[in-house]
XYZ file of C-alpha atoms in Angstrom:
338
model
C 0.000 0.000 0.000
C 1.225 3.480 -0.842
C 0.484 6.335 1.553
C 0.330 9.694 -0.249
C 0.647 12.842 1.831
C 1.084 16.334 0.411
C 2.369 17.971 3.579
C 3.700 17.407 7.086
C 2.237 20.662 8.412
C -0.033 20.882 11.443
C -1.664 17.598 12.401
C -0.793 15.858 9.106
C 2.446 14.380 10.412
C 0.613 12.843 13.376
C -2.063 11.411 11.046
C 0.576 9.849 8.818
C 2.426 8.324 11.781
C -0.720 6.980 13.414
C -2.128 5.419 10.249
C 1.211 3.866 9.338
C 1.568 2.391 12.819
C -2.065 1.276 13.095
C -1.978 -0.529 9.755
C 1.336 -2.189 10.492
C -0.231 -3.585 13.650
C -2.657 -5.297 11.248
C 0.290 -6.619 9.175
C -0.467 -4.207 6.321
C 2.677 -3.222 4.412
C 2.405 0.553 4.042
C 4.952 2.768 2.350
C 5.246 6.244 0.833
C 7.366 4.951 -2.064
C 5.834 1.743 -3.400
C 4.651 2.946 -6.821
C 3.006 -0.327 -7.873
C 0.983 -0.886 -4.724
C -2.523 -2.265 -5.108
C -3.894 0.620 -3.023
C -3.085 4.327 -2.867
C -4.158 5.863 0.454
C -4.608 9.630 0.845
C -4.974 10.509 4.558
C -6.046 14.056 3.619
C -7.336 14.204 0.055
C -8.536 17.820 0.515
C -4.939 19.071 0.379
C -4.772 18.514 -3.366
C -8.023 17.361 -4.963
C -6.726 17.578 -8.584
C -3.848 15.181 -7.800
C -6.220 12.890 -5.908
C -8.583 12.869 -8.895
C -5.757 12.077 -11.307
C -4.664 9.196 -9.072
C -8.223 7.880 -8.937
C -8.472 7.824 -12.730
C -5.002 6.359 -13.331
C -5.494 3.649 -10.721
C -8.943 2.801 -12.070
C -7.458 2.117 -15.511
C -5.029 -0.404 -14.005
C -7.545 -1.957 -11.614
C -5.904 -0.492 -8.514
C -7.806 0.992 -5.608
C -7.709 4.577 -4.309
C -8.859 5.457 -0.791
C -9.096 8.998 0.516
C -10.125 10.616 3.776
C -12.440 13.592 3.216
C -11.974 16.349 5.804
C -14.328 19.007 4.444
C -17.373 17.215 2.988
C -19.638 20.004 4.230
C -18.294 22.259 1.475
C -20.112 20.078 -1.059
C -23.392 21.500 0.212
C -22.491 25.171 0.180
C -24.187 27.212 -2.541
C -22.295 30.511 -2.265
C -19.631 29.619 -4.869
C -19.606 27.627 -8.083
C -16.585 25.581 -6.959
C -18.615 24.016 -4.153
C -21.344 22.937 -6.584
C -18.663 21.359 -8.760
C -17.151 19.672 -5.707
C -20.547 18.171 -4.916
C -20.886 16.798 -8.435
C -17.317 15.441 -8.478
C -17.641 13.475 -5.241
C -21.077 12.141 -6.129
C -19.408 10.608 -9.204
C -16.250 9.392 -7.425
C -18.154 7.507 -4.729
C -19.881 5.439 -7.426
C -16.654 4.214 -9.002
C -15.825 0.635 -7.907
C -12.080 1.237 -7.432
C -12.522 4.345 -5.255
C -13.490 4.630 -1.592
C -14.161 8.049 -0.068
C -14.385 8.155 3.734
C -15.412 11.247 5.680
C -13.775 11.825 9.074
C -17.126 12.688 10.578
C -19.993 10.234 11.071
C -22.891 10.437 8.631
C -25.249 11.199 11.523
C -23.500 14.584 11.873
C -24.940 15.477 8.457
C -26.788 12.718 6.552
C -25.908 14.451 3.266
C -22.343 13.174 3.681
C -23.622 9.821 2.409
C -24.240 11.467 -0.982
C -20.533 12.228 -1.503
C -18.764 9.433 0.411
C -18.913 5.655 0.719
C -18.419 5.439 4.476
C -16.978 7.303 7.450
C -14.553 7.077 10.313
C -14.183 9.316 13.329
C -11.524 12.003 13.278
C -8.444 9.948 14.279
C -7.539 12.639 16.785
C -10.505 11.481 18.837
C -8.800 8.129 19.504
C -5.085 8.271 18.685
C -3.295 9.478 21.821
C -2.392 6.104 23.270
C -0.822 5.171 19.920
C 1.528 8.149 20.062
C 4.841 8.314 21.931
C 4.359 9.534 25.479
C 5.231 13.235 25.626
C 6.930 14.862 28.587
C 4.656 17.632 29.778
C 6.208 21.044 30.381
C 5.271 21.435 34.039
C 6.897 24.869 34.190
C 4.556 26.156 31.471
C 1.503 24.729 33.253
C 2.648 26.430 36.454
C 3.183 29.731 34.599
C -0.337 29.656 33.176
C -1.902 28.790 36.509
C 0.056 31.532 38.238
C -1.123 34.063 35.644
C -4.706 32.862 36.107
C -4.495 33.573 39.844
C -7.500 31.415 40.660
C -9.462 32.132 37.475
C -10.550 29.401 35.078
C -8.282 29.036 32.054
C -9.510 29.061 28.437
C -6.880 28.030 25.876
C -6.876 28.572 22.099
C -4.225 26.275 20.630
C -2.411 26.014 17.319
C -2.260 28.545 14.507
C -4.195 31.660 15.468
C -6.219 32.965 12.520
C -9.745 33.945 11.555
C -10.711 30.451 10.436
C -9.886 29.209 13.953
C -11.901 32.085 15.427
C -8.987 33.975 16.969
C -10.518 37.343 16.050
C -13.629 36.425 18.027
C -11.591 34.947 20.878
C -9.716 38.240 21.205
C -12.860 40.367 20.868
C -14.730 38.412 23.530
C -11.825 38.823 25.932
C -11.789 42.589 25.476
C -15.555 43.080 25.434
C -16.538 42.469 29.050
C -14.684 43.017 32.316
C -16.692 40.202 33.918
C -15.081 37.686 31.562
C -11.605 38.928 32.428
C -12.412 38.650 36.136
C -13.762 35.118 35.757
C -11.329 33.653 33.198
C -7.813 33.890 31.825
C -7.776 33.565 28.021
C -4.553 32.033 26.649
C -3.718 32.019 22.923
C -0.795 29.722 22.103
C 0.422 29.410 18.525
C 1.718 31.532 15.678
C -0.590 34.448 14.894
C -1.443 35.005 11.222
C -0.709 38.430 9.752
C -4.445 38.994 9.236
C -4.909 38.878 13.016
C -1.924 40.990 14.090
C -4.175 43.809 15.285
C -6.386 41.409 17.224
C -3.298 39.890 18.855
C -1.950 43.264 19.918
C -5.281 44.332 21.428
C -5.631 40.949 23.148
C -2.205 41.241 24.769
C -2.772 44.878 25.748
C -5.942 43.747 27.557
C -3.789 41.303 29.572
C -4.655 38.172 27.636
C -1.798 35.653 27.720
C -0.358 35.467 24.194
C 2.313 32.952 23.124
C 2.838 34.011 19.499
C 5.210 31.247 18.387
C 5.418 27.608 17.433
C 4.130 25.412 20.272
C 5.757 21.991 20.705
C 3.820 18.798 21.473
C 5.154 18.900 25.038
C 3.936 22.480 25.455
C 0.539 21.614 23.977
C 0.157 18.849 26.542
C 1.050 21.301 29.316
C -1.498 23.816 28.066
C -4.242 21.197 27.873
C -3.331 20.118 31.402
C -3.528 23.702 32.678
C -6.820 24.448 30.928
C -10.386 24.372 32.161
C -11.925 24.991 28.711
C -10.520 24.515 25.200
C -11.479 26.931 22.421
C -12.903 25.116 19.382
C -15.233 27.871 18.200
C -14.326 28.378 14.568
C -15.608 30.597 11.761
C -19.051 29.588 10.395
C -17.606 28.646 6.991
C -14.851 26.589 8.664
C -17.234 23.820 9.621
C -15.325 20.554 9.991
C -13.762 18.174 12.489
C -11.143 19.573 14.858
C -8.002 17.923 16.159
C -7.903 20.481 18.974
C -11.366 19.334 20.052
C -10.310 15.694 19.587
C -7.466 16.107 22.056
C -9.807 17.875 24.494
C -12.170 14.896 24.244
C -9.394 12.381 24.891
C -8.065 14.381 27.841
C -11.493 14.992 29.374
C -11.368 18.772 28.887
C -14.627 20.666 28.190
C -14.624 22.790 25.044
C -16.135 25.995 23.723
C -17.747 25.419 20.320
C -19.981 27.339 17.940
C -23.664 26.589 18.359
C -24.909 24.701 15.297
C -21.432 23.594 14.178
C -20.485 20.048 13.253
C -18.231 19.952 16.323
C -21.200 20.766 18.555
C -23.118 17.846 17.035
C -20.147 15.499 17.429
C -19.739 16.536 21.078
C -23.401 15.839 21.771
C -23.158 12.334 20.299
C -19.971 11.688 22.291
C -21.606 13.000 25.475
C -18.696 15.378 25.955
C -19.287 18.652 27.856
C -19.159 21.821 25.760
C -20.411 25.387 25.837
C -22.074 25.900 22.444
C -21.956 29.679 22.244
C -24.200 31.856 20.102
C -23.003 34.065 17.270
C -23.628 37.354 19.035
C -21.036 38.257 21.627
C -23.449 39.481 24.305
C -25.233 36.118 24.426
C -21.935 34.238 24.197
C -20.555 36.212 27.148
C -23.558 35.315 29.286
C -23.210 31.655 28.316
C -19.556 31.664 29.361
C -20.375 33.405 32.635
C -23.066 30.788 33.315
C -20.575 27.911 33.091
C -20.100 26.376 36.570
C -17.029 27.516 38.467
C -16.586 23.897 39.562
C -18.165 21.766 36.798
C -18.599 18.033 37.201
C -15.566 16.136 35.857
C -15.884 14.985 32.264
C -16.593 11.289 31.892
C -13.729 8.920 31.229
C -14.052 7.815 27.603
C -11.496 4.985 27.625
C -13.902 2.246 26.541
C -15.565 4.464 23.946
C -12.198 5.490 22.483
C -11.084 1.863 22.137
C -14.371 0.947 20.445
C -14.123 3.897 18.056
C -10.584 2.956 17.069
C -11.560 -0.680 16.554
C -14.542 0.236 14.402
C -12.572 2.748 12.321
C -9.736 0.275 11.750
C -12.253 -2.206 10.382
C -13.761 0.424 8.060
C -10.317 1.405 6.772
C -9.262 -2.185 6.122
C -12.535 -2.870 4.315
C -11.996 0.233 2.170
C -8.545 -1.105 1.261
C -10.139 -4.388 0.189
C -8.654 -6.334 3.107
C -10.515 -9.140 4.877
C -11.394 -7.957 8.395
C -12.432 -11.333 9.811
C -9.084 -11.675 11.609
C -8.895 -8.087 12.811
C -6.580 -7.655 15.774
C -7.418 -5.469 18.723
C -6.436 -1.987 17.496
C -4.144 0.222 19.460
C -2.391 -2.039 21.952
C 1.139 -0.939 21.111
C 2.197 2.721 21.165
C 4.550 4.204 18.623
C 8.192 4.065 19.655
C 10.050 7.326 20.015
């Protein structure tokens, strides 16, 4: 099997590592260089749809299979641009081709229309992958720094690249808009700020928000999750897709802030994970944040659910690759080595 990845940016490297490891546990030979493999696997087909399409057509002519994970299927149902209508038509055709398997990384119950443009689904792997990854050493000093800055307040963290798609402009505006929020919470933004949000970042910092405008390592991310009380996963309305940041919050039992009506809000409800689904207007959102308990009940442990999700998704992947799943091993018993 050939794994085809267009980038190692963001969470893509972790996806590639986890899928390679998970499939090798099932004795599947997976490589990035085997040109004559029976199956080409694209862990994030959205990164380059034209290349994915060309691979689908070339492989179909030689009887080989192409499998792709679809991260943004919701765009197929947008009507504000012609390209989304064309995307809808393209994936309706691709899912009907016998040598192609399109899998969304959100369940069909999140939006039943996904079944029109994909053959099947798995969960976002970042909902179940942490015990497959090498154990990271948490940066205790960073956790202590955040807690000291909070001075008894609850901590809200926004992690990863800070830009408008990830809702950083709203995160910064909310922080500045109401003194009661600043008295109740400490907002922490950790990750490189996009140029489009430079003004928001400056205003956020000047209002005593904690800004770490730089690359954040895996060890620092773990420390920030550990120090947090709520994790920001409230993204722009047109950025409606699964979230690795939310996935980590789910695995670590951390409540999240999400946009009301978003796919993430629906996923959280089905997973029975605590979230604040805030409204679009800032006044209502502020009141919803202020209404969150100062000492909420601990999030449920999801260990059994996570194992079941990983097992189910492994079976779906193997089936998509054309592999017999009758002898499927228990998925996820051996972590990746460092």
